[in-house]
Amino acid sequence: MQLPPLVAGRLVKRYKRFLADVTLDDGRLVTAHSANTGSMMGCAEPGSRVWLSAYSNPKRKLAFTWELVEAEPGVVVGIHTGRANALVEEAICAGRLPALAGAASIRREVRYGQNSRIDLLLEFDHGPPCHVEVKNVTLVRDGVALFPDAVTARGTKHLHEMVQVVRDGGRAAMVYCVQRSDAESLSPAKEIDAAYARTLGTALEAGVEAYALSGRPDPVGGQIQLNELLPVRRY
């Protein structure tokens, strides 16, 4: 994925979940949109090196969107949750997730369950379609990518709906999009959301599939690509 042109700066603070003040390298203090609904644990420390995309659309309330952060020395993280679906779709189409390869078509935001929309619906010439729910992951501890980084009742609801898809004879898959390169595996963050961790275990036992893909965001080239398949642990 090629990102919009990026400008660099230092994070002053993130606040009200969706706002971040940043001092750009040219000295300007700007307010950027933070497209991430989680806690951004470990990715929102004041003084961190950050990269923003800039837009000239006069209809936008904010001209900048926060895209990347250097969470640790040499570890750049993609925090824009809205990029995850396209990144995963790109990886599937490129054959980097073999278990989901071969779809004749991919549709986005298809209604299913109880007032929900599935992120990606993979339809095959043979066999049932596969409902794919994508989750963006930014938290890593000791080489383990952890999801979620805050309690997510919505995420737990999605797992229950995925189980129902399998019970109805379909396929359902969770794909965790790890937008950083220092993870060796993925696990549910039971210390943050025990209910989600338990429900994921139940979903896997019921036949829901789970995959994790990671990549190395490149602020110089302005690109993100998911290219490594990580093992998924239940706990």
Short mmCIF file of C-alpha atoms in Angstrom, two decimals:
data_model
loop_
_atom_site.label_atom_id
_atom_site.label_comp_id
_atom_site.label_asym_id
_atom_site.label_seq_id
_atom_site.Cartn_x
_atom_site.Cartn_y
_atom_site.Cartn_z
CA MET A 1 0.00 0.00 0.00
CA GLN A 2 1.27 3.41 -0.98
CA LEU A 3 0.39 6.03 1.63
CA PRO A 4 -0.31 9.69 0.83
CA PRO A 5 2.74 11.98 1.06
CA LEU A 6 3.95 12.13 4.66
CA VAL A 7 5.28 14.93 6.84
CA ALA A 8 7.28 14.23 9.99
CA GLY A 9 7.15 15.69 13.47
CA ARG A 10 7.00 15.00 17.19
CA LEU A 11 3.87 14.06 19.13
CA VAL A 12 2.86 16.61 21.74
CA LYS A 13 -0.19 14.74 23.00
CA ARG A 14 -3.11 12.58 21.93
CA TYR A 15 -6.47 13.54 23.44
CA LYS A 16 -10.21 13.03 23.06
CA ARG A 17 -9.33 9.73 21.31
CA PHE A 18 -9.40 11.21 17.82
CA LEU A 19 -7.11 14.24 18.13
CA ALA A 20 -3.34 14.61 18.32
CA ASP A 21 -1.20 17.72 18.57
CA VAL A 22 2.06 17.45 16.65
CA THR A 23 5.03 19.78 16.22
CA LEU A 24 6.16 19.38 12.62
CA ASP A 25 9.81 19.45 11.65
CA ASP A 26 9.27 22.92 10.16
CA GLY A 27 8.18 24.22 13.57
CA ARG A 28 4.44 24.40 13.00
CA LEU A 29 2.10 23.08 15.69
CA VAL A 30 -0.81 21.25 14.04
CA THR A 31 -3.76 19.15 15.17
CA ALA A 32 -4.16 15.84 13.35
CA HIS A 33 -6.99 13.32 13.19
CA SER A 34 -6.13 10.12 15.07
CA ALA A 35 -7.91 7.33 13.20
CA ASN A 36 -7.68 4.77 15.99
CA THR A 37 -10.40 3.93 18.52
CA GLY A 38 -8.17 1.90 20.85
CA SER A 39 -6.03 3.03 23.75
CA MET A 40 -2.90 3.07 21.53
CA MET A 41 -0.98 1.70 24.47
CA GLY A 42 2.75 2.12 23.86
CA CYS A 43 2.15 4.16 20.70
CA ALA A 44 1.15 7.58 22.00
CA GLU A 45 4.04 8.71 24.17
CA PRO A 46 4.66 12.48 24.02
CA GLY A 47 7.84 13.23 22.11
CA SER A 48 7.55 10.21 19.84
CA ARG A 49 8.54 10.56 16.21
CA VAL A 50 5.38 10.58 14.08
CA TRP A 51 4.38 10.90 10.44
CA LEU A 52 1.20 12.53 9.19
CA SER A 53 -0.56 12.54 5.85
CA ALA A 54 -1.65 15.95 4.60
CA TYR A 55 -4.81 16.80 2.67
CA SER A 56 -5.91 19.96 0.88
CA ASN A 57 -9.64 19.18 0.83
CA PRO A 58 -11.37 22.30 2.22
CA LYS A 59 -14.29 20.15 3.45
CA ARG A 60 -12.04 18.35 5.95
CA LYS A 61 -12.09 19.71 9.50
CA LEU A 62 -8.43 18.75 9.94
CA ALA A 63 -5.81 18.90 7.22
CA PHE A 64 -3.63 16.17 8.74
CA THR A 65 -4.13 12.50 9.65
CA TRP A 66 -1.77 10.60 11.93
CA GLU A 67 -0.39 7.57 10.07
CA LEU A 68 2.81 6.23 11.71
CA VAL A 69 4.72 6.42 14.98
CA GLU A 70 8.13 5.21 16.07
CA ALA A 71 6.99 3.31 19.18
CA GLU A 72 10.49 2.05 19.99
CA PRO A 73 13.87 2.82 18.43
CA GLY A 74 13.70 1.45 14.89
CA VAL A 75 10.14 0.13 15.29
CA VAL A 76 7.64 2.08 13.20
CA VAL A 77 3.95 1.31 13.77
CA GLY A 78 0.97 2.01 11.52
CA ILE A 79 -1.76 3.34 13.82
CA HIS A 80 -4.36 4.24 11.17
CA THR A 81 -7.06 1.61 11.78
CA GLY A 82 -8.79 2.57 8.55
CA ARG A 83 -5.90 1.18 6.52
CA ALA A 84 -6.22 -2.37 7.89
CA ASN A 85 -9.00 -3.68 5.63
CA ALA A 86 -7.26 -2.58 2.44
CA LEU A 87 -3.92 -3.94 3.65
CA VAL A 88 -5.44 -7.36 4.34
CA GLU A 89 -7.34 -7.39 1.04
CA GLU A 90 -4.11 -6.52 -0.77
CA ALA A 91 -2.28 -9.35 1.02
CA ILE A 92 -5.01 -11.87 0.18
CA CYS A 93 -5.00 -10.87 -3.50
CA ALA A 94 -1.20 -11.16 -3.57
CA GLY A 95 -1.34 -14.71 -2.19
CA ARG A 96 0.35 -13.87 1.10
CA LEU A 97 -2.44 -15.60 3.06
CA PRO A 98 -2.70 -19.03 1.37
CA ALA A 99 -5.65 -20.23 3.46
CA LEU A 100 -7.80 -17.48 1.96
CA ALA A 101 -6.42 -17.56 -1.58
CA GLY A 102 -8.40 -18.26 -4.72
CA ALA A 103 -11.46 -16.09 -4.21
CA ALA A 104 -13.38 -15.30 -7.38
CA SER A 105 -14.54 -12.02 -5.86
CA ILE A 106 -14.09 -9.93 -2.73
CA ARG A 107 -16.81 -7.63 -1.46
CA ARG A 108 -16.46 -5.06 1.30
CA GLU A 109 -18.81 -4.06 4.11
CA VAL A 110 -21.49 -6.71 3.46
CA ARG A 111 -24.36 -6.88 5.93
CA TYR A 112 -24.61 -9.96 8.15
CA GLY A 113 -25.51 -10.99 11.70
CA GLN A 114 -27.38 -8.50 13.87
CA ASN A 115 -26.93 -5.06 12.35
CA SER A 116 -23.29 -5.78 11.49
CA ARG A 117 -21.18 -5.51 8.36
CA ILE A 118 -18.41 -7.95 7.56
CA ASP A 119 -15.17 -6.29 6.51
CA LEU A 120 -14.51 -8.62 3.57
CA LEU A 121 -16.67 -11.31 2.00
CA LEU A 122 -14.66 -13.77 -0.09
CA GLU A 123 -16.70 -15.65 -2.66
CA PHE A 124 -15.34 -18.77 -4.38
CA ASP A 125 -16.36 -20.70 -7.45
CA HIS A 126 -16.62 -23.79 -5.26
CA GLY A 127 -17.46 -23.98 -1.57
CA PRO A 128 -19.08 -21.50 0.81
CA PRO A 129 -18.10 -17.84 0.99
CA CYS A 130 -15.74 -16.78 3.77
CA HIS A 131 -16.64 -13.93 6.12
CA VAL A 132 -13.42 -12.09 7.05
CA GLU A 133 -13.29 -9.77 10.06
CA VAL A 134 -10.16 -7.58 10.19
CA LYS A 135 -8.66 -6.20 13.38
CA ASN A 136 -5.81 -3.71 13.52
CA VAL A 137 -3.06 -4.49 16.05
CA THR A 138 -0.53 -1.96 17.37
CA LEU A 139 0.43 -3.40 20.79
CA VAL A 140 3.45 -5.73 21.10
CA ARG A 141 5.04 -7.02 24.30
CA ASP A 142 8.09 -9.29 24.36
CA GLY A 143 7.58 -10.20 20.72
CA VAL A 144 3.88 -11.04 21.13
CA ALA A 145 1.29 -8.93 19.31
CA LEU A 146 -1.72 -8.43 21.58
CA PHE A 147 -5.33 -7.66 20.72
CA PRO A 148 -7.24 -5.75 21.93
CA ASP A 149 -5.44 -2.85 23.62
CA ALA A 150 -8.70 -1.79 25.30
CA VAL A 151 -11.92 -3.57 26.24
CA THR A 152 -13.94 -4.19 23.07
CA ALA A 153 -17.54 -5.31 23.50
CA ARG A 154 -17.96 -4.78 19.76
CA GLY A 155 -15.09 -7.16 19.02
CA THR A 156 -16.62 -9.83 21.26
CA LYS A 157 -19.97 -9.37 19.49
CA HIS A 158 -18.25 -9.94 16.16
CA LEU A 159 -16.77 -13.22 17.40
CA HIS A 160 -20.22 -14.48 18.41
CA GLU A 161 -21.55 -13.59 14.96
CA MET A 162 -18.65 -15.38 13.29
CA VAL A 163 -19.45 -18.51 15.27
CA GLN A 164 -23.02 -18.34 13.99
CA VAL A 165 -21.74 -18.10 10.40
CA VAL A 166 -19.84 -21.37 10.91
CA ARG A 167 -22.84 -23.02 12.55
CA ASP A 168 -24.92 -22.05 9.52
CA GLY A 169 -22.48 -23.88 7.25
CA GLY A 170 -20.27 -20.98 6.16
CA ARG A 171 -16.64 -20.06 6.68
CA ALA A 172 -15.49 -17.31 8.98
CA ALA A 173 -11.99 -15.97 9.57
CA MET A 174 -10.43 -13.39 11.86
CA VAL A 175 -7.43 -11.66 10.32
CA TYR A 176 -5.27 -9.58 12.65
CA CYS A 177 -3.38 -6.84 10.83
CA VAL A 178 -0.16 -6.18 12.77
CA GLN A 179 1.22 -2.93 11.40
CA ARG A 180 4.69 -3.34 12.92
CA SER A 181 7.63 -5.67 12.36
CA ASP A 182 8.70 -6.77 15.87
CA ALA A 183 6.03 -9.42 16.53
CA GLU A 184 6.74 -13.14 16.41
CA SER A 185 3.22 -14.33 17.27
CA LEU A 186 -0.22 -13.01 18.18
CA SER A 187 -2.31 -13.65 21.28
CA PRO A 188 -5.54 -12.27 22.73
CA ALA A 189 -4.76 -9.72 25.45
CA LYS A 190 -6.53 -11.53 28.29
CA GLU A 191 -5.17 -9.14 30.92
CA ILE A 192 -6.84 -6.26 29.08
CA ASP A 193 -10.08 -7.96 27.96
CA ALA A 194 -10.62 -11.42 29.45
CA ALA A 195 -14.07 -11.72 27.85
CA TYR A 196 -12.63 -11.24 24.37
CA ALA A 197 -9.87 -13.78 25.04
CA ARG A 198 -12.38 -16.40 26.25
CA THR A 199 -14.70 -15.77 23.33
CA LEU A 200 -11.88 -16.08 20.81
CA GLY A 201 -11.00 -19.47 22.30
CA THR A 202 -14.62 -20.57 22.01
CA ALA A 203 -14.78 -19.29 18.43
CA LEU A 204 -11.68 -21.22 17.40
CA GLU A 205 -13.11 -24.40 18.92
CA ALA A 206 -16.31 -23.81 16.93
CA GLY A 207 -14.38 -23.65 13.66
CA VAL A 208 -13.71 -19.94 13.20
CA GLU A 209 -10.29 -19.49 11.57
CA ALA A 210 -7.71 -16.98 12.85
CA TYR A 211 -4.67 -15.55 11.08
CA ALA A 212 -2.21 -12.76 11.76
CA LEU A 213 -0.18 -10.84 9.20
CA SER A 214 2.56 -8.37 10.02
CA GLY A 215 4.59 -5.89 8.03
CA ARG A 216 7.19 -3.14 8.25
CA PRO A 217 5.81 0.37 7.67
CA ASP A 218 8.28 2.50 5.71
CA PRO A 219 7.99 6.23 6.44
CA VAL A 220 10.68 7.09 3.88
CA GLY A 221 9.03 5.30 0.97
CA GLY A 222 5.55 5.91 2.38
CA GLN A 223 4.54 2.28 2.09
CA ILE A 224 3.06 -0.51 4.23
CA GLN A 225 2.98 -4.14 3.14
CA LEU A 226 1.87 -7.19 5.11
CA ASN A 227 4.28 -9.98 4.25
CA GLU A 228 4.76 -12.23 7.28
CA LEU A 229 2.27 -14.79 8.59
CA LEU A 230 2.41 -15.08 12.40
CA PRO A 231 1.21 -17.99 14.55
CA VAL A 232 -1.95 -17.23 16.56
CA ARG A 233 -2.08 -18.39 20.18
CA ARG A 234 -5.30 -18.88 22.09
CA TYR A 235 -3.87 -17.40 25.28
#
